[in-house]
Coordinates of C-alpha atoms in Angstrom, one line a residue:
Chain A
M1 CA 139.8 115.6 97.9
A2 CA 139.4 113.0 100.6
N3 CA 137.5 114.3 103.6
L4 CA 138.4 111.6 106.0
K5 CA 141.5 109.4 105.5
L6 CA 142.3 106.4 107.7
H7 CA 145.8 105.1 107.5
N8 CA 146.8 101.7 109.0
I9 CA 144.5 101.9 111.9
N10 CA 145.1 99.2 114.6
K11 CA 143.3 98.6 117.8
Y12 CA 144.1 96.1 120.5
Y13 CA 142.1 95.2 123.5
G14 CA 144.8 93.6 125.6
A15 CA 146.0 90.8 123.3
Y16 CA 142.9 90.8 121.2
H17 CA 143.5 92.5 117.8
A18 CA 140.2 94.1 117.1
V19 CA 141.1 96.3 114.1
R20 CA 143.9 95.3 111.8
D21 CA 145.6 97.7 109.5
V22 CA 142.5 99.4 108.2
S23 CA 143.0 102.1 105.6
F24 CA 140.4 103.9 103.5
D25 CA 139.5 107.4 102.2
I26 CA 136.1 108.9 102.3
P27 CA 135.4 111.8 99.9
A28 CA 133.4 114.7 101.2
G29 CA 129.7 114.1 100.8
E30 CA 129.8 110.4 100.5
F31 CA 127.5 107.9 102.3
V32 CA 129.7 105.0 103.4
V33 CA 128.4 102.0 105.3
L34 CA 130.7 99.9 107.4
V35 CA 129.2 96.5 107.5
G36 CA 130.2 93.1 109.0
A37 CA 129.1 90.4 111.4
S38 CA 129.1 91.3 115.1
G39 CA 132.6 91.5 116.5
C40 CA 134.2 92.5 113.2
G41 CA 135.4 95.8 114.6
K42 CA 133.0 98.1 112.7
S43 CA 131.7 99.9 115.8
T44 CA 135.2 100.1 117.3
L45 CA 136.3 101.8 114.1
L46 CA 133.4 104.2 114.1
R47 CA 134.1 105.1 117.8
A48 CA 137.7 105.5 117.0
I49 CA 136.8 108.0 114.3
A50 CA 134.6 109.9 116.9
G51 CA 137.5 109.8 119.3
L52 CA 135.7 107.7 121.9
E53 CA 138.1 104.9 121.5
E54 CA 141.8 105.4 121.5
I55 CA 143.6 103.6 118.7
S56 CA 146.7 101.6 119.2
G57 CA 148.4 102.6 115.9
G58 CA 147.8 104.4 112.7
D59 CA 146.7 107.9 111.7
M60 CA 143.5 109.7 110.9
T61 CA 143.1 112.9 109.0
L62 CA 140.0 115.0 108.5
R63 CA 140.1 117.7 105.9
G64 CA 143.9 117.4 105.8
T65 CA 144.6 117.8 109.5
S66 CA 145.4 114.9 111.8
I67 CA 142.7 114.1 114.3
T68 CA 144.3 111.0 115.8
R69 CA 145.2 112.7 119.1
L70 CA 142.3 115.1 119.3
A71 CA 139.6 114.9 122.0
P72 CA 136.1 114.0 120.6
R73 CA 134.9 117.5 121.0
D74 CA 137.7 118.9 118.9
R75 CA 137.0 116.7 115.9
N76 CA 133.8 118.3 114.8
V77 CA 131.9 115.1 114.2
A78 CA 128.3 114.4 115.1
M79 CA 127.1 110.9 116.1
V80 CA 123.8 109.0 116.4
F81 CA 123.9 106.2 118.9
Q82 CA 122.2 102.8 118.9
S83 CA 120.4 103.5 122.2
Y84 CA 119.6 107.1 121.0
A85 CA 121.4 108.4 124.1
L86 CA 118.7 111.1 124.8
Y87 CA 119.0 112.9 128.1
P88 CA 115.8 112.0 130.0
Y89 CA 115.9 115.2 132.1
L90 CA 115.8 117.5 129.0
S91 CA 113.0 118.2 126.7
V92 CA 113.2 117.2 123.0
R93 CA 114.1 120.8 122.2
E94 CA 116.9 120.9 124.7
N95 CA 118.1 117.5 123.6
I96 CA 118.4 118.7 120.1
A97 CA 120.0 122.0 121.2
F98 CA 122.5 120.2 123.5
G99 CA 125.4 120.2 121.0
L100 CA 124.8 123.7 120.0
R101 CA 124.7 124.9 123.6
A102 CA 127.9 123.0 124.3
R103 CA 129.5 125.0 121.6
K104 CA 128.2 128.3 122.8
T105 CA 126.0 129.0 119.8
P106 CA 123.9 132.2 120.2
D107 CA 120.3 131.5 121.3
A108 CA 118.7 133.0 118.2
E109 CA 120.7 130.6 116.0
I110 CA 119.9 127.7 118.2
N111 CA 116.2 128.4 117.8
T112 CA 116.5 128.6 114.1
Q113 CA 118.5 125.4 113.8
V114 CA 116.4 123.4 116.2
A115 CA 113.2 124.5 114.3
W116 CA 114.8 123.5 111.0
A117 CA 115.9 120.1 112.2
A118 CA 112.5 119.4 113.8
E119 CA 110.9 120.4 110.5
V120 CA 113.2 118.1 108.5
L121 CA 112.5 115.2 110.8
D122 CA 108.8 115.9 111.3
I123 CA 109.0 116.2 115.1
S124 CA 108.0 119.9 115.4
D125 CA 105.0 118.9 117.5
Y126 CA 107.0 117.1 120.1
L127 CA 109.6 119.7 120.9
D128 CA 108.3 120.4 124.4
R129 CA 107.9 116.8 125.4
Y130 CA 110.3 114.6 127.2
P131 CA 112.0 111.5 125.7
R132 CA 110.0 109.2 127.9
E133 CA 106.8 110.5 126.3
L134 CA 107.9 109.5 122.8
S135 CA 107.7 106.3 120.8
G136 CA 110.9 104.5 119.7
G137 CA 110.7 105.9 116.2
Q138 CA 110.2 109.4 117.5
R139 CA 113.2 109.0 119.9
Q140 CA 115.2 107.9 116.9
R141 CA 114.3 111.0 115.0
V142 CA 115.3 113.2 118.0
A143 CA 118.6 111.4 118.1
I144 CA 119.2 112.1 114.4
G145 CA 118.0 115.7 114.9
R146 CA 120.6 116.2 117.6
A147 CA 123.3 115.2 115.1
I148 CA 122.1 117.0 112.0
V149 CA 121.5 120.3 113.9
R150 CA 125.2 120.7 114.1
D151 CA 127.4 121.7 111.2
A152 CA 129.8 118.8 111.5
D153 CA 132.4 117.5 109.0
L154 CA 131.3 114.0 109.6
Y155 CA 128.0 112.4 110.7
L156 CA 128.4 109.0 112.3
F157 CA 125.6 106.5 112.8
D158 CA 126.2 103.5 115.1
E159 CA 123.4 101.0 114.2
P160 CA 120.8 103.6 114.6
L161 CA 117.9 101.5 113.4
S162 CA 118.5 98.2 115.3
N163 CA 116.2 99.0 118.1
L164 CA 113.3 99.7 115.9
D165 CA 110.7 97.2 114.7
A166 CA 110.9 96.0 111.1
K167 CA 108.3 98.3 109.6
L168 CA 109.6 101.4 111.2
R169 CA 113.1 100.5 110.2
D170 CA 112.2 100.4 106.5
G171 CA 110.6 103.8 106.8
M172 CA 113.6 105.3 108.7
R173 CA 116.0 103.8 106.2
E174 CA 114.4 105.7 103.4
E175 CA 114.4 108.9 105.4
I176 CA 118.0 108.6 106.3
K177 CA 118.8 108.2 102.6
K178 CA 116.7 111.3 101.8
L179 CA 118.4 113.2 104.6
H180 CA 121.8 112.5 103.1
E181 CA 120.7 113.7 99.7
K182 CA 119.2 116.8 101.3
L183 CA 122.3 117.7 103.4
G184 CA 125.0 116.5 101.1
K185 CA 127.2 115.8 104.1
T186 CA 129.6 112.9 104.7
F187 CA 127.8 110.0 106.4
I188 CA 129.5 107.0 107.9
Y189 CA 127.0 104.4 108.9
V190 CA 127.6 101.2 110.9
T191 CA 125.3 98.2 110.6
H192 CA 125.3 94.4 110.7
D193 CA 122.3 94.3 108.4
Q194 CA 123.3 93.7 104.8
I195 CA 120.0 95.1 103.5
E196 CA 120.7 98.4 105.3
A197 CA 124.2 98.4 103.8
M198 CA 123.0 97.6 100.3
T199 CA 120.1 100.1 100.3
L200 CA 121.8 103.0 102.0
A201 CA 125.5 103.0 100.9
Q202 CA 127.1 104.7 98.0
R203 CA 130.1 102.7 99.0
I204 CA 130.2 99.6 101.3
I205 CA 133.2 98.8 103.4
L206 CA 132.8 95.2 104.4
L207 CA 134.8 94.1 107.5
K208 CA 135.7 90.7 108.9
D209 CA 137.8 90.0 112.0
G210 CA 139.0 93.6 112.1
Q211 CA 140.1 93.6 108.5
I212 CA 138.6 95.1 105.3
E213 CA 137.4 92.3 103.0
Q214 CA 136.2 94.5 100.2
V215 CA 135.3 98.1 99.5
G216 CA 133.1 99.3 96.7
P217 CA 129.6 100.3 95.5
P218 CA 126.9 97.9 96.8
L219 CA 126.1 96.3 93.4
D220 CA 129.9 95.8 92.7
L221 CA 130.2 93.9 95.9
F222 CA 127.0 92.0 95.2
E223 CA 127.9 91.0 91.7
R224 CA 131.7 90.8 91.9
P225 CA 132.5 89.8 95.4
R226 CA 136.2 89.3 96.0
N227 CA 135.7 86.1 97.9
A228 CA 133.1 83.6 99.2
Y229 CA 132.8 85.5 102.5
V230 CA 131.6 88.7 100.8
A231 CA 129.4 86.7 98.5
A232 CA 127.8 84.9 101.4
F233 CA 127.4 88.1 103.5
L234 CA 125.5 90.1 101.0
G235 CA 122.2 88.9 99.7
S236 CA 119.2 87.4 101.4
P237 CA 118.6 84.5 101.4
P238 CA 122.4 84.0 101.1
M239 CA 124.2 82.5 98.2
N240 CA 124.4 78.7 97.9
F241 CA 127.8 77.1 97.8
I242 CA 128.7 73.7 96.6
E243 CA 131.9 71.9 95.6
V244 CA 131.8 71.0 91.9
N245 CA 134.0 69.6 89.2
V246 CA 134.1 71.5 85.9
S247 CA 134.9 69.3 83.0
A248 CA 134.6 70.0 79.3
G249 CA 132.3 73.1 79.7
S250 CA 130.0 71.3 82.2
V251 CA 129.5 71.7 85.9
I252 CA 129.4 68.2 87.4
L253 CA 127.5 68.2 90.7
P254 CA 128.6 65.8 93.5
D255 CA 125.4 63.8 92.9
G256 CA 126.6 63.3 89.2
Q257 CA 124.2 65.7 87.5
A258 CA 125.9 67.7 84.7
L259 CA 125.0 71.3 83.9
P260 CA 126.3 72.5 80.6
G261 CA 127.2 76.0 79.6
C262 CA 130.2 76.7 81.9
A263 CA 133.1 78.8 80.6
M264 CA 135.5 77.9 83.3
P265 CA 138.7 75.8 82.7
D266 CA 138.5 72.3 84.0
G267 CA 139.1 71.9 87.7
I268 CA 137.5 71.7 91.1
Y269 CA 135.7 74.8 92.4
T270 CA 133.4 76.1 95.0
W271 CA 130.4 77.1 93.0
G272 CA 128.3 80.1 94.2
I273 CA 124.7 80.3 93.0
R274 CA 122.3 82.9 94.4
P275 CA 118.8 81.7 95.0
E276 CA 117.4 84.0 92.3
H277 CA 119.7 82.4 89.7
F278 CA 117.4 79.4 89.7
T279 CA 114.3 79.3 87.5
A280 CA 111.6 76.6 87.5
D281 CA 111.9 75.3 83.9
E282 CA 110.5 72.0 82.4
Q283 CA 113.5 71.9 80.2
G284 CA 116.0 72.8 83.0
P285 CA 119.0 70.5 83.3
L286 CA 118.9 70.3 87.1
L287 CA 116.5 68.0 88.8
A288 CA 115.9 68.9 92.4
K289 CA 113.5 67.5 95.0
L290 CA 112.0 70.5 96.8
D291 CA 111.5 69.7 100.5
V292 CA 110.3 72.9 102.1
I293 CA 108.5 75.7 100.4
Q294 CA 108.4 79.2 102.0
P295 CA 106.1 81.5 100.2
T296 CA 106.6 85.2 100.7
G297 CA 103.8 86.3 98.4
A298 CA 105.4 87.3 95.1
R299 CA 108.2 84.8 95.3
S300 CA 108.7 81.5 97.1
Y301 CA 111.8 79.9 98.6
G302 CA 112.3 76.2 97.9
T303 CA 114.8 74.1 99.8
F304 CA 116.5 71.1 98.3
Y305 CA 119.6 69.0 98.8
I306 CA 122.3 68.0 96.4
A307 CA 124.4 65.3 97.9
G308 CA 123.7 66.6 101.4
N309 CA 124.4 70.3 100.5
H310 CA 121.5 72.6 101.6
M311 CA 120.4 74.7 98.7
M312 CA 117.7 77.3 98.3
A313 CA 116.0 78.5 95.1
E314 CA 114.0 81.7 94.8
L315 CA 111.2 80.8 92.4
D316 CA 108.0 82.2 91.1
A317 CA 105.3 81.7 93.7
H318 CA 103.2 79.3 91.7
A319 CA 106.1 77.4 90.2
A320 CA 107.4 76.3 93.6
N321 CA 105.9 72.9 94.5
H322 CA 106.9 70.0 96.6
G323 CA 108.6 67.2 94.9
Q324 CA 110.8 66.7 91.8
T325 CA 111.2 70.0 90.0
H326 CA 113.3 70.8 87.0
L327 CA 115.4 73.9 87.4
S328 CA 117.6 75.9 85.1
V329 CA 120.5 78.0 86.3
A330 CA 121.7 81.3 84.9
M331 CA 125.2 80.0 84.4
D332 CA 126.8 83.3 83.4
R333 CA 125.8 84.9 86.6
T334 CA 127.0 82.2 89.0
L335 CA 130.4 82.6 90.6
F336 CA 133.3 80.3 91.1
F337 CA 135.7 80.4 94.0
D338 CA 138.9 78.7 94.9
P339 CA 137.9 75.9 97.2
A340 CA 141.1 76.3 99.3
T341 CA 141.3 80.1 99.7
G342 CA 137.7 81.1 99.0
E343 CA 139.0 83.8 96.5
A344 CA 136.7 84.5 93.6
I345 CA 138.0 83.3 90.2
P346 CA 137.1 85.7 87.5
Chain B
M1 CA 84.1 85.9 151.8
I2 CA 87.2 86.7 149.9
R3 CA 86.5 90.4 149.9
W4 CA 85.8 90.5 153.6
D5 CA 89.1 88.7 154.2
R6 CA 91.0 91.1 152.0
G7 CA 89.5 94.2 153.7
W8 CA 90.3 92.7 157.1
R9 CA 93.9 92.1 156.2
L10 CA 94.3 95.7 154.9
Y11 CA 92.8 96.9 158.1
L12 CA 95.3 94.8 160.1
R13 CA 98.2 96.1 158.0
V14 CA 97.2 99.7 158.5
A15 CA 96.8 99.2 162.2
L16 CA 100.2 97.5 162.4
A17 CA 101.8 100.4 160.5
L18 CA 100.2 102.9 162.8
G19 CA 101.3 101.0 165.8
I20 CA 104.9 100.9 164.6
T21 CA 104.9 104.5 163.7
L22 CA 103.5 105.4 167.1
V23 CA 106.4 103.5 168.8
F24 CA 109.0 105.4 166.8
V25 CA 107.4 108.8 167.0
F26 CA 106.5 108.7 170.7
P27 CA 110.0 109.5 172.0
V28 CA 110.1 112.6 169.7
Y29 CA 106.7 113.6 171.0
W30 CA 107.8 113.0 174.6
L31 CA 110.9 115.1 174.0
A32 CA 108.9 117.9 172.5
M33 CA 106.5 117.8 175.4
I34 CA 109.3 117.9 178.0
S35 CA 110.6 121.0 176.4
V36 CA 107.4 122.9 177.0
K37 CA 106.3 121.4 180.3
S38 CA 106.6 123.0 183.7
P39 CA 109.2 121.5 186.0
D40 CA 106.4 120.0 188.1
E41 CA 104.8 118.3 185.1
I42 CA 108.1 116.9 184.0
Y43 CA 108.5 115.0 187.3
A44 CA 104.8 114.3 187.9
Y45 CA 103.7 110.8 188.5
P46 CA 101.6 109.4 186.8
P47 CA 103.2 111.2 183.8
V48 CA 101.5 114.2 182.2
W49 CA 100.8 113.2 178.6
F50 CA 99.9 116.7 177.5
P51 CA 101.0 119.8 179.4
S52 CA 98.4 122.3 180.6
E53 CA 100.3 125.1 179.1
F54 CA 103.0 125.4 176.5
R55 CA 106.0 127.2 178.1
F56 CA 108.8 128.2 175.7
S57 CA 111.0 129.6 178.4
S58 CA 113.6 126.9 177.9
Y59 CA 114.0 127.9 174.3
V60 CA 114.2 131.5 175.2
T61 CA 116.9 130.7 177.8
L62 CA 118.9 128.7 175.2
F63 CA 118.9 131.6 172.8
R64 CA 119.5 134.2 175.5
D65 CA 122.5 132.4 177.0
G66 CA 123.9 131.6 173.5
D67 CA 123.6 127.9 174.0
A68 CA 121.6 127.7 170.7
W69 CA 124.9 128.6 169.1
A70 CA 125.8 124.9 169.3
V71 CA 123.0 124.1 166.8
W72 CA 124.5 126.6 164.5
N73 CA 127.9 125.0 164.9
S74 CA 126.3 121.6 164.0
L75 CA 124.6 123.1 161.0
I76 CA 127.9 124.7 159.7
T77 CA 130.1 121.7 160.3
A78 CA 127.7 119.1 159.0
G79 CA 126.6 121.4 156.0
V80 CA 130.0 122.4 154.8
S81 CA 131.5 119.0 155.3
T82 CA 128.6 117.4 153.4
V83 CA 129.2 119.8 150.4
L84 CA 132.9 119.1 150.5
A85 CA 132.5 115.3 150.8
M86 CA 130.0 115.2 148.0
A87 CA 132.2 117.2 145.7
I88 CA 135.3 115.2 146.4
G89 CA 133.6 111.8 146.6
T90 CA 131.5 112.2 143.5
T91 CA 134.6 113.2 141.5
A92 CA 136.5 110.3 142.9
A93 CA 133.7 107.9 142.1
Y94 CA 133.4 109.2 138.5
S95 CA 137.1 108.7 138.1
I96 CA 137.0 105.2 139.5
V97 CA 134.1 104.2 137.3
R98 CA 135.1 105.7 134.0
F99 CA 138.9 105.6 134.1
R100 CA 139.3 102.6 136.4
T101 CA 141.4 104.7 138.6
G102 CA 143.2 102.5 141.1
G103 CA 142.3 99.3 139.4
E104 CA 139.9 96.8 140.9
N105 CA 140.7 97.3 144.5
L106 CA 140.8 101.1 145.2
A107 CA 137.0 101.3 145.7
I108 CA 137.1 98.5 148.2
W109 CA 140.0 100.1 150.0
I110 CA 138.2 103.4 150.2
I111 CA 135.1 101.9 151.7
S112 CA 137.3 100.0 154.2
Q113 CA 138.4 103.4 155.5
R114 CA 134.8 104.1 156.5
M115 CA 134.6 100.9 158.5
I116 CA 137.3 101.9 161.0
P117 CA 135.6 102.3 164.3
P118 CA 136.0 106.0 165.0
I119 CA 137.2 105.4 168.6
C120 CA 140.3 103.7 167.3
V121 CA 141.5 106.9 165.7
A122 CA 140.0 109.4 168.1
F123 CA 143.1 109.7 170.3
P124 CA 145.7 110.0 167.4
I125 CA 143.4 112.6 165.8
F126 CA 143.2 114.5 169.1
L127 CA 147.0 114.6 169.3
L128 CA 147.2 115.7 165.7
F129 CA 144.6 118.4 166.3
V130 CA 146.4 119.7 169.4
S131 CA 149.7 120.0 167.6
W132 CA 148.0 121.8 164.6
Q133 CA 146.0 123.9 167.0
W134 CA 142.8 122.8 165.4
I135 CA 141.1 121.9 168.7
D136 CA 137.8 123.7 169.3
T137 CA 137.6 125.0 165.7
R138 CA 134.8 124.4 163.3
F139 CA 137.4 124.2 160.6
G140 CA 138.9 121.1 162.2
L141 CA 135.6 119.4 162.6
I142 CA 134.6 120.2 159.0
L143 CA 137.9 118.6 157.8
L144 CA 137.4 115.6 159.9
Y145 CA 133.8 115.0 158.9
T146 CA 134.7 115.5 155.3
A147 CA 137.5 112.9 155.6
F148 CA 135.1 110.4 157.2
N149 CA 132.4 110.9 154.7
V150 CA 134.4 110.9 151.5
P151 CA 134.7 107.1 151.5
Y152 CA 131.0 106.7 152.0
V153 CA 130.1 109.2 149.2
T154 CA 132.6 107.6 146.9
W155 CA 131.2 104.2 147.5
M156 CA 127.6 105.2 147.0
M157 CA 128.1 107.5 144.1
R158 CA 130.2 104.8 142.4
G159 CA 127.1 102.6 142.3
Y160 CA 124.9 105.3 140.9
I161 CA 127.4 106.4 138.3
Q162 CA 127.8 102.8 137.1
D163 CA 124.1 102.8 136.3
I164 CA 124.4 105.7 133.9
P165 CA 124.5 104.5 130.3
L166 CA 127.9 105.1 128.8
E167 CA 126.4 106.3 125.5
L168 CA 124.9 109.3 127.2
E169 CA 128.4 110.5 128.2
H170 CA 129.8 109.6 124.8
S171 CA 127.1 111.5 123.1
A172 CA 127.9 114.6 125.2
L173 CA 131.6 114.2 124.5
V174 CA 131.1 114.1 120.8
D175 CA 128.7 117.0 121.1
G176 CA 131.5 119.2 122.4
L177 CA 131.6 118.9 126.2
S178 CA 134.8 118.4 128.2
R179 CA 135.0 115.7 130.8
W180 CA 134.3 118.2 133.6
A181 CA 131.3 119.5 131.7
V182 CA 130.1 115.9 131.2
L183 CA 130.3 115.4 134.9
R184 CA 128.3 118.5 135.6
K185 CA 125.7 118.4 132.8
V186 CA 125.2 114.7 132.3
V187 CA 126.4 112.6 135.2
L188 CA 125.1 114.8 138.0
P189 CA 121.6 115.3 136.6
M190 CA 121.4 111.5 135.8
A191 CA 122.5 110.6 139.3
R192 CA 120.3 113.3 141.0
A193 CA 118.3 110.9 143.1
G194 CA 121.4 109.1 144.3
L195 CA 123.2 112.4 144.9
F196 CA 120.4 113.8 147.2
A197 CA 120.0 110.5 149.1
T198 CA 123.8 110.3 149.7
A199 CA 124.0 113.9 150.7
V200 CA 121.2 113.4 153.3
F201 CA 122.9 110.4 154.8
T202 CA 126.3 112.2 154.8
F203 CA 124.7 115.2 156.5
I204 CA 123.1 112.9 159.1
F205 CA 126.4 111.2 159.9
A206 CA 128.1 114.5 160.6
W207 CA 125.0 115.8 162.4
N208 CA 124.8 112.8 164.7
D209 CA 128.5 112.7 165.5
F210 CA 129.1 112.8 169.2
L211 CA 132.5 111.2 169.8
F212 CA 134.7 113.6 167.8
A213 CA 132.8 116.7 168.8
L214 CA 133.2 115.7 172.5
V215 CA 136.9 115.0 172.2
L216 CA 137.9 117.9 169.8
T217 CA 135.8 120.8 171.1
K218 CA 135.7 122.8 174.3
S219 CA 133.5 125.9 174.0
E220 CA 133.7 127.7 170.6
A221 CA 133.0 124.9 168.3
V222 CA 130.8 122.7 170.5
T223 CA 128.0 121.0 168.6
Y224 CA 124.5 120.5 169.9
T225 CA 125.1 116.7 170.6
V226 CA 127.8 117.6 173.1
K227 CA 125.9 120.6 174.4
V228 CA 123.0 118.5 175.4
T229 CA 125.1 116.3 177.7
G230 CA 126.2 119.4 179.5
Y231 CA 122.7 119.7 181.0
F232 CA 123.1 116.5 182.9
G233 CA 124.5 117.7 186.2
S234 CA 125.7 115.9 189.2
Q235 CA 123.3 117.9 191.4
S236 CA 120.4 118.3 189.0
T237 CA 119.4 117.6 185.4
F238 CA 117.9 120.3 183.3
W239 CA 115.2 118.2 181.6
S240 CA 113.4 121.0 179.9
K241 CA 116.7 122.4 178.5
I242 CA 117.6 119.0 177.3
G243 CA 114.2 118.7 175.7
A244 CA 114.5 122.1 174.0
M245 CA 118.0 121.6 172.8
S246 CA 117.2 118.2 171.4
M247 CA 114.2 119.6 169.6
L248 CA 116.5 122.2 168.0
G249 CA 118.7 119.3 166.9
V250 CA 115.8 117.2 165.6
L251 CA 113.9 119.8 163.7
P252 CA 116.5 120.5 161.0
M253 CA 116.8 116.8 160.4
M254 CA 113.1 116.4 160.1
F255 CA 113.0 119.2 157.7
V256 CA 115.8 117.7 155.6
V257 CA 114.3 114.3 155.5
A258 CA 110.8 115.5 154.8
T259 CA 111.9 117.6 151.8
M260 CA 114.3 115.0 150.5
Q261 CA 112.1 112.0 151.2
R262 CA 111.3 111.4 147.5
F263 CA 115.0 111.2 146.6
I264 CA 116.0 109.2 149.7
V265 CA 113.5 106.4 148.9
R266 CA 114.4 106.4 145.2
G267 CA 118.1 106.7 146.0
M268 CA 118.0 103.8 148.3
S269 CA 116.1 101.6 145.9
L270 CA 118.5 102.5 143.1
G271 CA 121.4 101.5 145.2
A272 CA 119.6 98.3 146.1
V273 CA 119.3 97.2 142.5
K274 CA 123.0 97.4 141.8
G275 CA 125.1 95.9 144.5

């Protein structure tokens, strides 16, 4: 049974159509990530679910009852904000207890719950400190603690890791994933970061210009994107795109090189090759002149141009060298898109 | 050389600060001395800087004759009107900031009400008070001071409330608070410095009022500012009573400002950051 159902949600800011006919179901216990470039409406959607943003049209139900017209406090959702939104005048303990006190929970239960949340998030030692005395990572934990301490139907995360430095972010990502497994609650998580989306989600909802582009498990979206936008959004470095002509089972590149082994019917396509689909190979059919090499340790990124198209190959660290290099392409894993519409062609 | 120069400048700066403080504190000192001097010492020339004996007889007279009642009137009218103006003004400011009540211009219109020179409305208000029989009542003064201070409070609190991160309020709403509870448990604590600073100034405005108290009171509700002027007679001026009464008026203010100083300074600088 779906826990949260959104049906044709629309949101206008004046004439600006921020969210367009968005519908999806989220089953109880799922970890869903709303992802998209900034301005795609993902945060608006999350805030609409929380009741902080009035929607212009559509309906939302939570556990079978409509919550569209309910005030935020009547929706039984908990939310973690990007800025942490901790009350500077309250201790960590009181910050975590805030939602419970607002709901008139008995003191004994508050104490147990706060102690449990602090234990889970490893902040038991800081309970009597004030937010200003904590580091960014610790504040983030307190913010999460304030949400999980409540027995809510939905847990909403609005870019909770974007204020943390990269190292801390990796650690917290893992902890949030663990937390979800431990609690078994429904998580809706908003991010612009495709790595966060890929690593955390059981299901990704990818938005563009207020509309859903594609919904599905991370690997589905990664391997079978519906269109070039989704293909380009997921993956780092991003997929390479180039206009090609397929003829008699070969991909003809704009500079005239022909790569055999293509199963597509003849025609003009936008060809999508992920950087990791290239391999340095003496026998490889593609001759590329690597201009810039960016080593990351285990792998190196090599840049080259085909008839002016910027391409990037992810190669074995020692195989990536400046100058002419033969590359092979994993033809069966590359993707073809309609050059006019950008739709993927199966 | 450099060190010497720096020390010298510091010295100069402290001296200057002391000098300025002296200039401003001296009248208060002089007032306090007058209130405890003997009549001869008050009129003596060259002036007596420090009385030979502290006489508190003027204070005793003020309390015995019931004149000190005027200070009590001032306390009540200024105190109650401050509380009322703060409550109304803060709520209005919150509404203007968060719900854009009245659109872009309401806030400007409200503060423009504060800019009316009081003398312009003194006579109409007097007529109004006569017909409503509010003349010489503390109730009337309280309402009037409240009405005059609400715009100021609204304007000031609007600035402070704008500085509160919206996510703090949103978080509280999601956590289960109503709007009123958010105002009480999030907005007020967050705006505490501004709240105290504004309250102090509101109190001072009402406390210092002379015009309305003069026009609208006769005997029962007379405030200390008006009472003081009563000691200037055509035949003689009761300097020691004036001194004593003024001290009674100054002391509560000194107390308020001294205890709230921390908030006043912070509140003023907060307001300064956001225009």
